[in-house]
mmCIF file of C-alpha atoms and ligand atoms in Angstrom:
data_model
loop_
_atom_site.group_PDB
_atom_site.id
_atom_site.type_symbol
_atom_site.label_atom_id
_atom_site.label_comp_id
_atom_site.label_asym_id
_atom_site.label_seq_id
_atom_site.Cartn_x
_atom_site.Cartn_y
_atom_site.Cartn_z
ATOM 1 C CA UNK X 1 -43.773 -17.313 -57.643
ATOM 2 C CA UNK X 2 -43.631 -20.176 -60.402
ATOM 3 C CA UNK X 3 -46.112 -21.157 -63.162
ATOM 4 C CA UNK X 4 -47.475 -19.101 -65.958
ATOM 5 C CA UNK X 5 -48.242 -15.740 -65.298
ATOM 6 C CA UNK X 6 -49.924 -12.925 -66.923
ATOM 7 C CA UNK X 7 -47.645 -9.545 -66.736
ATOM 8 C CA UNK X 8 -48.035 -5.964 -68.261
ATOM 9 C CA UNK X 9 -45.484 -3.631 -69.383
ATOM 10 C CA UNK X 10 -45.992 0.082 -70.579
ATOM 11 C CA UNK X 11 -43.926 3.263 -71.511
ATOM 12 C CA UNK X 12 -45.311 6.530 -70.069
ATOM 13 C CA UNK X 13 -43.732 10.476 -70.163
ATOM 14 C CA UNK X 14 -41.330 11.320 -72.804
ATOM 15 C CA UNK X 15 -39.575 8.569 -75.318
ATOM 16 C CA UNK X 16 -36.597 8.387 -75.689
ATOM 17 C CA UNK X 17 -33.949 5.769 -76.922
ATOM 18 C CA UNK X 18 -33.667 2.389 -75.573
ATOM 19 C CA UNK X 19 -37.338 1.766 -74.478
ATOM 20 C CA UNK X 20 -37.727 -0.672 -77.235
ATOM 21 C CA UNK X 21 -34.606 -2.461 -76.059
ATOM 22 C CA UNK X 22 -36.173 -2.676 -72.506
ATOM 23 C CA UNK X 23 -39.730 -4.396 -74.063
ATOM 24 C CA UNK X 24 -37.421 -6.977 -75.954
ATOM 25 C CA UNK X 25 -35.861 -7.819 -72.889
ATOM 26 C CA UNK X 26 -38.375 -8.191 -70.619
ATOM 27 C CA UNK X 27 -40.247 -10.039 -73.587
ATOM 28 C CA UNK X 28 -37.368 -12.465 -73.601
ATOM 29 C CA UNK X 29 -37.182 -13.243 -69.968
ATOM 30 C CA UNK X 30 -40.546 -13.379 -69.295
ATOM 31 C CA UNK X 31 -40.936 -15.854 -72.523
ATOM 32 C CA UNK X 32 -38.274 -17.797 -70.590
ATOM 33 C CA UNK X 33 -40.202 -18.417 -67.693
ATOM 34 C CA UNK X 34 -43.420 -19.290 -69.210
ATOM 35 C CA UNK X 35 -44.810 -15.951 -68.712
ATOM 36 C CA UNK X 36 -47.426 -13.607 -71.724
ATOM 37 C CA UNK X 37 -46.358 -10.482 -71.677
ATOM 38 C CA UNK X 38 -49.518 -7.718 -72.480
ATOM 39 C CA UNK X 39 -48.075 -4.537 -74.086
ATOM 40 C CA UNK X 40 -50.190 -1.478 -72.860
ATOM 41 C CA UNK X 41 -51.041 1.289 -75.663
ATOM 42 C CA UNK X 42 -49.478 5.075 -74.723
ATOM 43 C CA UNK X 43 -49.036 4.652 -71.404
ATOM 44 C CA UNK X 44 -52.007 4.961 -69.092
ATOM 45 C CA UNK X 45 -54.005 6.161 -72.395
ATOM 46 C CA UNK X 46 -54.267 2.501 -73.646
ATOM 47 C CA UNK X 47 -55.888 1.386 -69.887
ATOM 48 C CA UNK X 48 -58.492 4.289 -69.972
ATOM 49 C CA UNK X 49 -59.695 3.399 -73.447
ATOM 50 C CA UNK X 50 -62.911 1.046 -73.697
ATOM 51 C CA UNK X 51 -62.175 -1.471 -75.321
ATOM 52 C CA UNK X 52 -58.857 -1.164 -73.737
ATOM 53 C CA UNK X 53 -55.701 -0.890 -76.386
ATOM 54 C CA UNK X 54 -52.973 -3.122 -75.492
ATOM 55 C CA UNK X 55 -51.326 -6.339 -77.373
ATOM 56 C CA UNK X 56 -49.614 -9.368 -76.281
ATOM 57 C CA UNK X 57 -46.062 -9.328 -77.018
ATOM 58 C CA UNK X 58 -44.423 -12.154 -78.198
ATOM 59 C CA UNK X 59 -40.472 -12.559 -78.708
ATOM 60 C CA UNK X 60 -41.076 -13.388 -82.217
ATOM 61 C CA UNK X 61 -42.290 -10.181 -82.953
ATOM 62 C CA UNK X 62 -38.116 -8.886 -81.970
ATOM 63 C CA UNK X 63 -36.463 -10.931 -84.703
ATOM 64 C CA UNK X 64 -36.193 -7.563 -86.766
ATOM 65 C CA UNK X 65 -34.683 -4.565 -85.809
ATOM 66 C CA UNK X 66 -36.614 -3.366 -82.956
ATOM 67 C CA UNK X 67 -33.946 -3.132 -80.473
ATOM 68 C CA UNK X 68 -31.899 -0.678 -82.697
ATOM 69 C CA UNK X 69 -34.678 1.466 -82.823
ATOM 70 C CA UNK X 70 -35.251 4.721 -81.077
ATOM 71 C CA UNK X 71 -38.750 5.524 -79.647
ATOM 72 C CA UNK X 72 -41.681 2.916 -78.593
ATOM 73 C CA UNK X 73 -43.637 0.307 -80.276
ATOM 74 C CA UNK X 74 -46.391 1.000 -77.634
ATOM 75 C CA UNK X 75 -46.731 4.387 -78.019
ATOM 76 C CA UNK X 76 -46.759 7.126 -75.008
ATOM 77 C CA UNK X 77 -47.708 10.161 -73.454
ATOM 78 C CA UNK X 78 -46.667 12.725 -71.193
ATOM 79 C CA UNK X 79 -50.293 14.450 -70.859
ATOM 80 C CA UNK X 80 -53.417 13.339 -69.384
ATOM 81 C CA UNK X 81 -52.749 12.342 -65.129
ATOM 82 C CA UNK X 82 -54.976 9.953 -64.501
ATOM 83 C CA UNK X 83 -56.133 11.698 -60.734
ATOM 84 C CA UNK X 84 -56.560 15.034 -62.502
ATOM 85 C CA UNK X 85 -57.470 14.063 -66.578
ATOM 86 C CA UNK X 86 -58.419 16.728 -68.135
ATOM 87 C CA UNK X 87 -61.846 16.569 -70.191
ATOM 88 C CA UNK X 88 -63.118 17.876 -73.196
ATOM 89 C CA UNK X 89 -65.410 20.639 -71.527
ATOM 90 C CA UNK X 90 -62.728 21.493 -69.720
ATOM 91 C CA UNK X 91 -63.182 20.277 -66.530
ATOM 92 C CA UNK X 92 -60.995 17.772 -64.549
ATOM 93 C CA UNK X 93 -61.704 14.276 -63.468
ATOM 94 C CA UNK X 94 -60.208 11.454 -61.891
ATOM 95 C CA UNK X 95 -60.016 8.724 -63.293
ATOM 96 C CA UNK X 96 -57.751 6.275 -61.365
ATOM 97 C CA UNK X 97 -60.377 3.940 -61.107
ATOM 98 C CA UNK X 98 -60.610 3.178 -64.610
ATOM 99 C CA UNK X 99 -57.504 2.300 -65.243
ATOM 100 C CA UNK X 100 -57.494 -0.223 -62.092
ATOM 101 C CA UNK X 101 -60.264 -1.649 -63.509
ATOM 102 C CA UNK X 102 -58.108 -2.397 -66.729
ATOM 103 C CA UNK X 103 -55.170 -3.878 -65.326
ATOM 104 C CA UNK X 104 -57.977 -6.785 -63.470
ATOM 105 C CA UNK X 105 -60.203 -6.980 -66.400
ATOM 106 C CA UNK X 106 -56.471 -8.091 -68.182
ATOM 107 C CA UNK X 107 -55.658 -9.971 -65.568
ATOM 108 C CA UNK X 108 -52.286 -8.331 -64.673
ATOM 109 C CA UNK X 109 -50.444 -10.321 -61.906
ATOM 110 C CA UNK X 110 -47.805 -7.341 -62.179
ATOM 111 C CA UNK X 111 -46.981 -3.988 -64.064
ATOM 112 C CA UNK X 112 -44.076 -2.955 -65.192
ATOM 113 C CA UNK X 113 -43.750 1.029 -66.031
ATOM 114 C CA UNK X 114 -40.765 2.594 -67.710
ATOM 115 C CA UNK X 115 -41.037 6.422 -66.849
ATOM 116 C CA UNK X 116 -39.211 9.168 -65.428
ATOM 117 C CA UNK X 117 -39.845 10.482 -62.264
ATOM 118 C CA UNK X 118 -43.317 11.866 -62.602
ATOM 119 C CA UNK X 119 -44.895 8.805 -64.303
ATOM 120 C CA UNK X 120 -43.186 6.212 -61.851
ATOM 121 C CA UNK X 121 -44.930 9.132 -59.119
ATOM 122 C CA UNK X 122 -48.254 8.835 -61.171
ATOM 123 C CA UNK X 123 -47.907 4.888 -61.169
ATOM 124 C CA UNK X 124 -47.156 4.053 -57.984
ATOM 125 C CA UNK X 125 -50.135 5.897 -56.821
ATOM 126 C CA UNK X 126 -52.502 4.289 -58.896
ATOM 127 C CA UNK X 127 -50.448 0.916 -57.343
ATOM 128 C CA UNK X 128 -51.207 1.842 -53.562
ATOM 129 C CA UNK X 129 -54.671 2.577 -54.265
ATOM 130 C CA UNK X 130 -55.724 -0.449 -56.949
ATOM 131 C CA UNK X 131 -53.349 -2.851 -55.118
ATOM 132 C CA UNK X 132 -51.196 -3.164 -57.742
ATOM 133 C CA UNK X 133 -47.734 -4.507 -58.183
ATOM 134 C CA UNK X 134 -45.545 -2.708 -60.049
ATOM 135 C CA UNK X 135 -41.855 -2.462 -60.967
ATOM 136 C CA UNK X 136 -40.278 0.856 -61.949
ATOM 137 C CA UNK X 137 -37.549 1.441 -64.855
ATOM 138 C CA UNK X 138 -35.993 4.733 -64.944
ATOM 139 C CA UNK X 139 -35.814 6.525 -68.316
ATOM 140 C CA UNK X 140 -35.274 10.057 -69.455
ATOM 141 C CA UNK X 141 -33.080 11.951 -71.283
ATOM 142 C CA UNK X 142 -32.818 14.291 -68.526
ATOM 143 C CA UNK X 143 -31.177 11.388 -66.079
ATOM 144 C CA UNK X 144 -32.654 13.248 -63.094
ATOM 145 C CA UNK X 145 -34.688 10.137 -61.687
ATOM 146 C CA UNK X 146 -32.551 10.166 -58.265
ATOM 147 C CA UNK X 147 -31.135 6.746 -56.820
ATOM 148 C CA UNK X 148 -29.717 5.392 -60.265
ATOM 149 C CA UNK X 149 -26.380 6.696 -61.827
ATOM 150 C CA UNK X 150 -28.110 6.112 -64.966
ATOM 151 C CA UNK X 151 -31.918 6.431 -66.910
ATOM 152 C CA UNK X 152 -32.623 4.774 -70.063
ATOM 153 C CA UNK X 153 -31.763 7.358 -73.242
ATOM 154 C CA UNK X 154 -29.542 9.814 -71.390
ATOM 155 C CA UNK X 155 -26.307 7.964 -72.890
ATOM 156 C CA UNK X 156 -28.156 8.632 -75.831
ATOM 157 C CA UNK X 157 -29.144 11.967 -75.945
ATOM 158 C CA UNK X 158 -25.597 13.074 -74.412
ATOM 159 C CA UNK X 159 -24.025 11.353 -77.243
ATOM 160 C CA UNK X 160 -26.030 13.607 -80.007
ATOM 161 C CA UNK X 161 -24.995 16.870 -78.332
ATOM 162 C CA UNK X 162 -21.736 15.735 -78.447
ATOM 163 C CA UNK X 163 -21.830 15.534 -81.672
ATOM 164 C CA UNK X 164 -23.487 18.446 -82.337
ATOM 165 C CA UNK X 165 -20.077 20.169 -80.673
ATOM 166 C CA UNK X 166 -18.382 18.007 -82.893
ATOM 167 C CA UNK X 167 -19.856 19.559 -85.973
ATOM 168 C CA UNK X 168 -20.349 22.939 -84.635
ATOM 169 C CA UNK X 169 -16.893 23.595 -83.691
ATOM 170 C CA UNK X 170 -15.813 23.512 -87.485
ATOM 171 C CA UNK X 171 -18.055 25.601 -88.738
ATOM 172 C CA UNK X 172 -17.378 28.234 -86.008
ATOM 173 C CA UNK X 173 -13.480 28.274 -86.426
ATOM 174 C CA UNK X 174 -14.085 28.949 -90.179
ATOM 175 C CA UNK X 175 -16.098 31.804 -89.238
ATOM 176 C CA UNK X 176 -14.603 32.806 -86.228
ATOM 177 C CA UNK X 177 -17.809 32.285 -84.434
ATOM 178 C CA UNK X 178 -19.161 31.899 -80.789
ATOM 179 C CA UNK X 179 -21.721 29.143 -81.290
ATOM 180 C CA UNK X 180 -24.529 28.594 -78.622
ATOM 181 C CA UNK X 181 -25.957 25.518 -78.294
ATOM 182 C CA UNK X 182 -29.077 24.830 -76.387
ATOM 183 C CA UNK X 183 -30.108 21.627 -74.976
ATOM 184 C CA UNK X 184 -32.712 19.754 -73.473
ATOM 185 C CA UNK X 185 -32.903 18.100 -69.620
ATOM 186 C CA UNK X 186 -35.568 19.995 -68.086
ATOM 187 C CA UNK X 187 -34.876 20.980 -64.645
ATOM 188 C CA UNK X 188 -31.495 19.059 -64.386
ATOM 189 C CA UNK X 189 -28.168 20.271 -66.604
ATOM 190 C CA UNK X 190 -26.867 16.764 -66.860
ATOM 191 C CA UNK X 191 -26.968 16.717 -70.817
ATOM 192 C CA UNK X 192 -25.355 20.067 -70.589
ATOM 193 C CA UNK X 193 -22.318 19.080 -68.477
ATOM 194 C CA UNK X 194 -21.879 15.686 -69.548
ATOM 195 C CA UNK X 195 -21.680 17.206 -73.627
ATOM 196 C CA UNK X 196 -20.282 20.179 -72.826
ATOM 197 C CA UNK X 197 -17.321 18.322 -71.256
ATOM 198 C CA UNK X 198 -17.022 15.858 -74.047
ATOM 199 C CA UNK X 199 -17.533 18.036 -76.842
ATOM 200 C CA UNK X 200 -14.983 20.601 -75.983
ATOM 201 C CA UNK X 201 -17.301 23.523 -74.661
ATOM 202 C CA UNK X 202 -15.745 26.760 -73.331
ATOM 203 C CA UNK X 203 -19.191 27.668 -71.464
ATOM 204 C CA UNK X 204 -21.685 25.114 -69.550
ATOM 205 C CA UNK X 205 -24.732 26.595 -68.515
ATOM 206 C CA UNK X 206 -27.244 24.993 -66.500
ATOM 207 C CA UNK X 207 -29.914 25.633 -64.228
ATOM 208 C CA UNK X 208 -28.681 24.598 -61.163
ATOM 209 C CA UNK X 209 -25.315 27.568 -60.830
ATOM 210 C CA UNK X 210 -26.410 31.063 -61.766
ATOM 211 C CA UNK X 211 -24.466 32.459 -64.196
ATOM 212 C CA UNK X 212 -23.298 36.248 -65.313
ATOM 213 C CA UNK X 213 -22.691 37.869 -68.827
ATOM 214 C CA UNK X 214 -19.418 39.040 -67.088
ATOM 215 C CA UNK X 215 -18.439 35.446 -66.236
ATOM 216 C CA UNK X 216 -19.184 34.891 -69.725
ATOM 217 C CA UNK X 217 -17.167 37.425 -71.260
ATOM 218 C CA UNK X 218 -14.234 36.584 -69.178
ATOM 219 C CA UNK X 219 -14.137 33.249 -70.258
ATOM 220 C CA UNK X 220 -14.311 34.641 -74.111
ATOM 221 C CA UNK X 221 -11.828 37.083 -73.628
ATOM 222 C CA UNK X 222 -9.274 34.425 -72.212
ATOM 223 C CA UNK X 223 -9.943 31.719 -75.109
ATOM 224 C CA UNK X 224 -9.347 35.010 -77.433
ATOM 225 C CA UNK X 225 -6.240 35.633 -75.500
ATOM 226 C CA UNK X 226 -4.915 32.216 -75.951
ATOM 227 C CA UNK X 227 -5.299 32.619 -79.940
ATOM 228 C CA UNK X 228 -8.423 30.740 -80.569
ATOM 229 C CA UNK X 229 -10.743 32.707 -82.724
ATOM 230 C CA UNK X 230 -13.915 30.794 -81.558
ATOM 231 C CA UNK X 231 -16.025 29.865 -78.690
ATOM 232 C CA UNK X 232 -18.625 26.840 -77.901
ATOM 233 C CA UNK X 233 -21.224 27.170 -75.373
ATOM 234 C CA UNK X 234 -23.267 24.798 -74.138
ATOM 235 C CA UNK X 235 -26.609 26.195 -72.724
ATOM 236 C CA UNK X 236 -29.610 23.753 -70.499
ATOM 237 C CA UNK X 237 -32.580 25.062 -71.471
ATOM 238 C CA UNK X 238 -34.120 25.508 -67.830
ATOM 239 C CA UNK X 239 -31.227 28.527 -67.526
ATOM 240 C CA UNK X 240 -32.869 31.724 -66.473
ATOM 241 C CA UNK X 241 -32.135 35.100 -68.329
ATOM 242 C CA UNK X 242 -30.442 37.241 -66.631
ATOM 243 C CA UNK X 243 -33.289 39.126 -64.750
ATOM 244 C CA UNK X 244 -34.165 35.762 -63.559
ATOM 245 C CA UNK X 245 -37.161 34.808 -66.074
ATOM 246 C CA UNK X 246 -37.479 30.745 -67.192
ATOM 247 C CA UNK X 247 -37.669 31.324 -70.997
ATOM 248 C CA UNK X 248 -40.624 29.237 -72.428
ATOM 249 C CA UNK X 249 -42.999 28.847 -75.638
ATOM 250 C CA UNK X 250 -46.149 27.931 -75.805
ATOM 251 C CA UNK X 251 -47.982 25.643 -78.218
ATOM 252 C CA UNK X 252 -50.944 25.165 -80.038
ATOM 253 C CA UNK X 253 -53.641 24.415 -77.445
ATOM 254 C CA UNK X 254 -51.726 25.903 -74.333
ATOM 255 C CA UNK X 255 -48.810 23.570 -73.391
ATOM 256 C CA UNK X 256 -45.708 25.214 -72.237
ATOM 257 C CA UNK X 257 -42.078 23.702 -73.198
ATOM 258 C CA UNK X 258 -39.257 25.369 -72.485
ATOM 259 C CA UNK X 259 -37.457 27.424 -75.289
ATOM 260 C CA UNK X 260 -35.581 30.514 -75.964
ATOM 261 C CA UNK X 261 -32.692 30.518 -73.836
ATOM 262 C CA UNK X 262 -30.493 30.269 -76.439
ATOM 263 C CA UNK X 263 -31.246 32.753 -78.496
ATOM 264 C CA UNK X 264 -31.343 35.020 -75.611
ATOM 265 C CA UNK X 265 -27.978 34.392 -74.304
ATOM 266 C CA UNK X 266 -26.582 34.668 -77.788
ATOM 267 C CA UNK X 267 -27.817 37.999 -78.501
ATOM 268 C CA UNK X 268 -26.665 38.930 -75.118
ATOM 269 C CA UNK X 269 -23.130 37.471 -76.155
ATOM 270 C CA UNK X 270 -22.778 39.142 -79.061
ATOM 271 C CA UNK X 271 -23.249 42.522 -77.942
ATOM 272 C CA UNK X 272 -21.350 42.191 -74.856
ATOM 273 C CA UNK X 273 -18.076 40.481 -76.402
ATOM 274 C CA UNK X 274 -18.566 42.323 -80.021
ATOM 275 C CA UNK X 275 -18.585 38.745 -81.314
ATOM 276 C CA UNK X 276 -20.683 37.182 -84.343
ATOM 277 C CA UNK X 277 -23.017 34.512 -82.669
ATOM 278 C CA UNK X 278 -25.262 31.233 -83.983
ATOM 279 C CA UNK X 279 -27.636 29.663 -82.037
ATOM 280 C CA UNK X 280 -28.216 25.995 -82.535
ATOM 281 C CA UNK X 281 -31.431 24.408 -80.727
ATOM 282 C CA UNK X 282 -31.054 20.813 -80.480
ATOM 283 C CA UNK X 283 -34.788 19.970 -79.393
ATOM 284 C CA UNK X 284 -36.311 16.218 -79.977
ATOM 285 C CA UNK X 285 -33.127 14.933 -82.452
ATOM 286 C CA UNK X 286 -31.773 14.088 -78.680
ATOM 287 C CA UNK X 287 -34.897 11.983 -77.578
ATOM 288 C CA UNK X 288 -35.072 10.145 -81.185
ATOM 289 C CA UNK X 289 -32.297 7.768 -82.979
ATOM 290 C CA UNK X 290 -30.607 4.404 -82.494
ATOM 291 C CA UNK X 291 -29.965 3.718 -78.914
ATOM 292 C CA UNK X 292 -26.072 4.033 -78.063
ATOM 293 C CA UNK X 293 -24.384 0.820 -77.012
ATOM 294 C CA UNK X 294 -24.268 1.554 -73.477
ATOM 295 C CA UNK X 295 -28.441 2.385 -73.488
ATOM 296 C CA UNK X 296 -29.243 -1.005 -75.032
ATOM 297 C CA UNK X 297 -27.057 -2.394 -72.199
ATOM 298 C CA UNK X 298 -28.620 -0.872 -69.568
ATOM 299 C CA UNK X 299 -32.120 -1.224 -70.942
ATOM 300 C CA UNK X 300 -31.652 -5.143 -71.148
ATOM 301 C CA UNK X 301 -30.095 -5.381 -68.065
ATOM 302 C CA UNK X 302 -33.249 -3.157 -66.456
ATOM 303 C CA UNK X 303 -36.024 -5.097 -68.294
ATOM 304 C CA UNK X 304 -34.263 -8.987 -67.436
ATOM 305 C CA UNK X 305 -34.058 -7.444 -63.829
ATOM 306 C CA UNK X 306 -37.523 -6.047 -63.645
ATOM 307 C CA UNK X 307 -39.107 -9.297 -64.361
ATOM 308 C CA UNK X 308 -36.649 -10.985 -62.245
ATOM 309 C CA UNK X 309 -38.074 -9.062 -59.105
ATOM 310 C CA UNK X 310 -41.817 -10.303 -59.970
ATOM 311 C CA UNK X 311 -40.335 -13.923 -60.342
ATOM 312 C CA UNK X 312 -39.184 -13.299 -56.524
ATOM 313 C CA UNK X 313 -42.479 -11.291 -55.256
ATOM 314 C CA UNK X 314 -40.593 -7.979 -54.838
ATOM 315 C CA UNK X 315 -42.572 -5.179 -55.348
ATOM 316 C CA UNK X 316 -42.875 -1.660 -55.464
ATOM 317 C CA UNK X 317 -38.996 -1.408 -56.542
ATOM 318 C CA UNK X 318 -37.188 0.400 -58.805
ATOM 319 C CA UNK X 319 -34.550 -0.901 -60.830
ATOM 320 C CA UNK X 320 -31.676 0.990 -60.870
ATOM 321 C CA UNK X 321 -27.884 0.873 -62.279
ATOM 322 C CA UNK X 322 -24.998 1.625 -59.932
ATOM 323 C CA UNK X 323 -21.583 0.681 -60.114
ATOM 324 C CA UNK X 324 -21.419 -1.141 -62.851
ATOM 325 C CA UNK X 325 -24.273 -3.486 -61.817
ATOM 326 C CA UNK X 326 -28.017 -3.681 -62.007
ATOM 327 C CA UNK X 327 -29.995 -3.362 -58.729
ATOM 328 C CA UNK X 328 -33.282 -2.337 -57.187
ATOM 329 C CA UNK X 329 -34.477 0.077 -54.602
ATOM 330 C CA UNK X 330 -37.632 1.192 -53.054
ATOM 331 C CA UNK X 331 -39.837 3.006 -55.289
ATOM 332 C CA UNK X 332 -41.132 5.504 -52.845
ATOM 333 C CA UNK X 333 -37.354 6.761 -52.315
ATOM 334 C CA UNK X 334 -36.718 7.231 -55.904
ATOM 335 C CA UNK X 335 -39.365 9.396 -56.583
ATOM 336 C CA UNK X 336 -39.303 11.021 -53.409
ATOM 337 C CA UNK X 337 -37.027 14.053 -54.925
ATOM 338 C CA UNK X 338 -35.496 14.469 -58.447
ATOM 339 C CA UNK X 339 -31.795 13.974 -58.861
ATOM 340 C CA UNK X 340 -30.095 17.499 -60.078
ATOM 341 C CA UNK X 341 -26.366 17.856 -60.576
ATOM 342 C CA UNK X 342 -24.556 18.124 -57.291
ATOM 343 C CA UNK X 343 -22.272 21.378 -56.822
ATOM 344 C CA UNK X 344 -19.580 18.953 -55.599
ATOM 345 C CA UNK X 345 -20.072 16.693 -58.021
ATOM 346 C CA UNK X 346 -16.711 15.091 -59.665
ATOM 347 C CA UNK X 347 -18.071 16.929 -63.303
ATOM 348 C CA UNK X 348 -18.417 19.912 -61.946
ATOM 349 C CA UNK X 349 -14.949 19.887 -60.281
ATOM 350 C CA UNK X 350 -13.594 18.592 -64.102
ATOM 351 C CA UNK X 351 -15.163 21.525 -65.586
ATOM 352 C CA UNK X 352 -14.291 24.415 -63.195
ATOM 353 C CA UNK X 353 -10.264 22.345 -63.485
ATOM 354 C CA UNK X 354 -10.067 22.916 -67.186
ATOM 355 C CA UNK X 355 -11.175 26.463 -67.011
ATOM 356 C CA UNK X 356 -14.784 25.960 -68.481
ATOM 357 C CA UNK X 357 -17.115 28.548 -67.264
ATOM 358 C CA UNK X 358 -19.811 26.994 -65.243
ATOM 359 C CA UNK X 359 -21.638 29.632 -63.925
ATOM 360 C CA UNK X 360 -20.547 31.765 -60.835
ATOM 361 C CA UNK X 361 -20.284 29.835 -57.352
ATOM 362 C CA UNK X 362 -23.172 30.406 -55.555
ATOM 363 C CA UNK X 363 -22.367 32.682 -52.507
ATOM 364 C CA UNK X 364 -22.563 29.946 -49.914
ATOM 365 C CA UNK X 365 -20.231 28.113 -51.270
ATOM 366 C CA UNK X 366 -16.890 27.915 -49.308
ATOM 367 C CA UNK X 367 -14.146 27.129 -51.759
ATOM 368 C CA UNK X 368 -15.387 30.260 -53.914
HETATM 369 O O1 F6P N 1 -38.257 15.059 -70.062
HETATM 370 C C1 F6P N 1 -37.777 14.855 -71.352
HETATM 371 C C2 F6P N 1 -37.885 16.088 -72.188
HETATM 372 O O2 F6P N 1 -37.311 15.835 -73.446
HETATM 373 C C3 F6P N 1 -37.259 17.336 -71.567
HETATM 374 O O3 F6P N 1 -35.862 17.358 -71.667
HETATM 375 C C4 F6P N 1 -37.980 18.423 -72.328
HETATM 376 O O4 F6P N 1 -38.029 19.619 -71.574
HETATM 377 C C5 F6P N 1 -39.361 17.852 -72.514
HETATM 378 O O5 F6P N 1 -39.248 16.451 -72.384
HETATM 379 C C6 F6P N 1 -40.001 18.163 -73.854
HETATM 380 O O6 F6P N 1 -41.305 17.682 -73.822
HETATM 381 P P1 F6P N 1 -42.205 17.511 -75.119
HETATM 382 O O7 F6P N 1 -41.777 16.250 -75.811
HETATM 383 O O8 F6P N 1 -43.594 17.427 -74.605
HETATM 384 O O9 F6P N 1 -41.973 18.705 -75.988
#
């Protein structure tokens, strides 16, 4: 498909680092090819609005410092599904249409979205039934969008827990401390394990391997045993208490996050093991600060690839990184199931060989 063509891009879900660096880079390409670039407001937000909210994004306007900087210049959201929108007298509507009706009244030849897996699910649906072409980039801090060993801002947010363990694990050998720290990744205890790993933790819990306060207190006991007068662990906040309850909070107007896990387990530490606990909860600082190295790599390699496919007609793909290169697969198969950690998977073998406790193995498990 040559000659000039009229493409949209938009962030939707949760930021996170390295979304900018994907705009910049499919900016650049597209520039390249003689290709305007339409920037879409907060996601699907800036196509339901009348007039609609977008801007056309030019390369000039990436001279600064944009790709250095965490979050989105278009704005997003994580609220508000287009099929089931929720209105102001409480009832629900769908509102696909509208937003179908924005991408032709701008004249999109193609869309590119940058979500995790429930906005690329949320996208392509609008795609099959508008006739849209779109183009998915994976991002999340959670890194659970399946088919890609890597999502935009997960380097990123592991990076900041790490150093949280970094600056935690002074503190509690001065004080001869076990320090919890809680982290984010939803349903998926990749942050958890990757950090936890890196930064030295005794305990990795995450949602995906029940866990016991005995298991626990083992593991505390040994480090003890060994001389060390301290104890890191690293809790996903998607871990259940111990009577199997998700801990949660609720906001102002009714939205549920989890929360609370943490303290939970560190109160339960403390009086099972006798030892003084802290409880650190590590919340949006992982979602919001300069984009490591290897997320602005993968970002500009995603958003050069993503407007490669629309040069070649190839739709309905997801971009994708896998050893060591950039590629593409089918949309539908990406978001056809998230991507937890795998009980076999090499990190979970790492962990279990140094001795961190991981949770108990689940009873089918063979090698128990
Ligand atoms: O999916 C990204 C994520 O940061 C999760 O790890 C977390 O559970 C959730 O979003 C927090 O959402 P919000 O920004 O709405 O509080």
């Amino acid at each position: 498909m040559a000659g000039e063509k009229r493409i949209g891009i938009l962030t939707s879900g949760g930021d996170c680092a390295g979304l900018n660096a994907v705009i910049r880079a499919s900016v650049y390409r597209a520039d390249e090819l003689g290709w305007t670039v339409v920037g879409l407001k907060e996601g699907t937000q800036g196509l339901l609005s009348r007039p609609l909210r977008y801007e056309v994004l030019r390369p000039e306007q990436f001279n600064g410092n944009i790709l250095r900087m965490g979050g989105t210049i278009l704005g997003t959201t994580n609220k508000g599904n287009p099929f089931h929108f929720p209105m102001p007298d409480g009832s629900f509507k769908d509102r696909s249409a509208e937003i179908i009706g924005g991408c032709k009244e701008l004249g999109l030849e193609a869309l590119i979205v940058i979500g995790g897996d429930g906005s690329l699910a949320i996208l392509r649906q609008l795609a099959e039934q508008g006739g849209l072409n779109i183009i998915g980039i994976p991002k999340t801090i959670d890194n659970d969008v399946s088919m890609t060993e890597a999502s935009v801002g997960f380097d990123t947010a592991v990076t900041v827990a790490t150093e949280a363990l970094d600056r935690l694990q002074p503190t509690a050998a001065s004080h001869a401390r076990v320090m919890v720290l809680e982290v984010m990744g939803r349903d998926a205890g990749h942050i958890a394990l990757y950090a936890g790993i890196s930064g030295g933790a005794d305990v990795i819990l995450i949602p995906e391997i029940p866990y016991s306060i005995e298991g626990i207190t083992e593991k505390i006991d040994r480090v003890r045993k060994r001389g060390r007068n301290f104890a890191l662990v690293v809790v996903s906040e998607a871990v259940k208490t111990l009577g199997g309850q998700v801990m949660q909070k609720e906001y102002h107007g009714g939205e549920k996050r989890f929360g609370g896990i943490g303290d939970y387990l560190s109160e339960a530490i403390a009086s099972a093991t006798g030892a003084e606990t802290r409880i650190t909860v590590l919340g949006h600082v992982q979602r919001g600060s300069m984009p490591s190295w290897r997320d602005r790599l993968i970002a500009t390699t995603f958003g050069v690839h993503a407007v490669e496919l629309i040069a070649e007609g190839k739709f309905d793909r997801m971009v994708a990184w896998s050893n060591r290169q950039v590629v593409d697969v089918p949309l539908k198969d990406a978001i056809a199931h998230y991507q937890a950690v795998e009980l076999d998977d090499s990190l979970v073998k790492t962990a279990r060989g140094l001795g961190i406790y991981l949770g108990d193995w689940p009873a089918e498990t063979p090698d128990k």
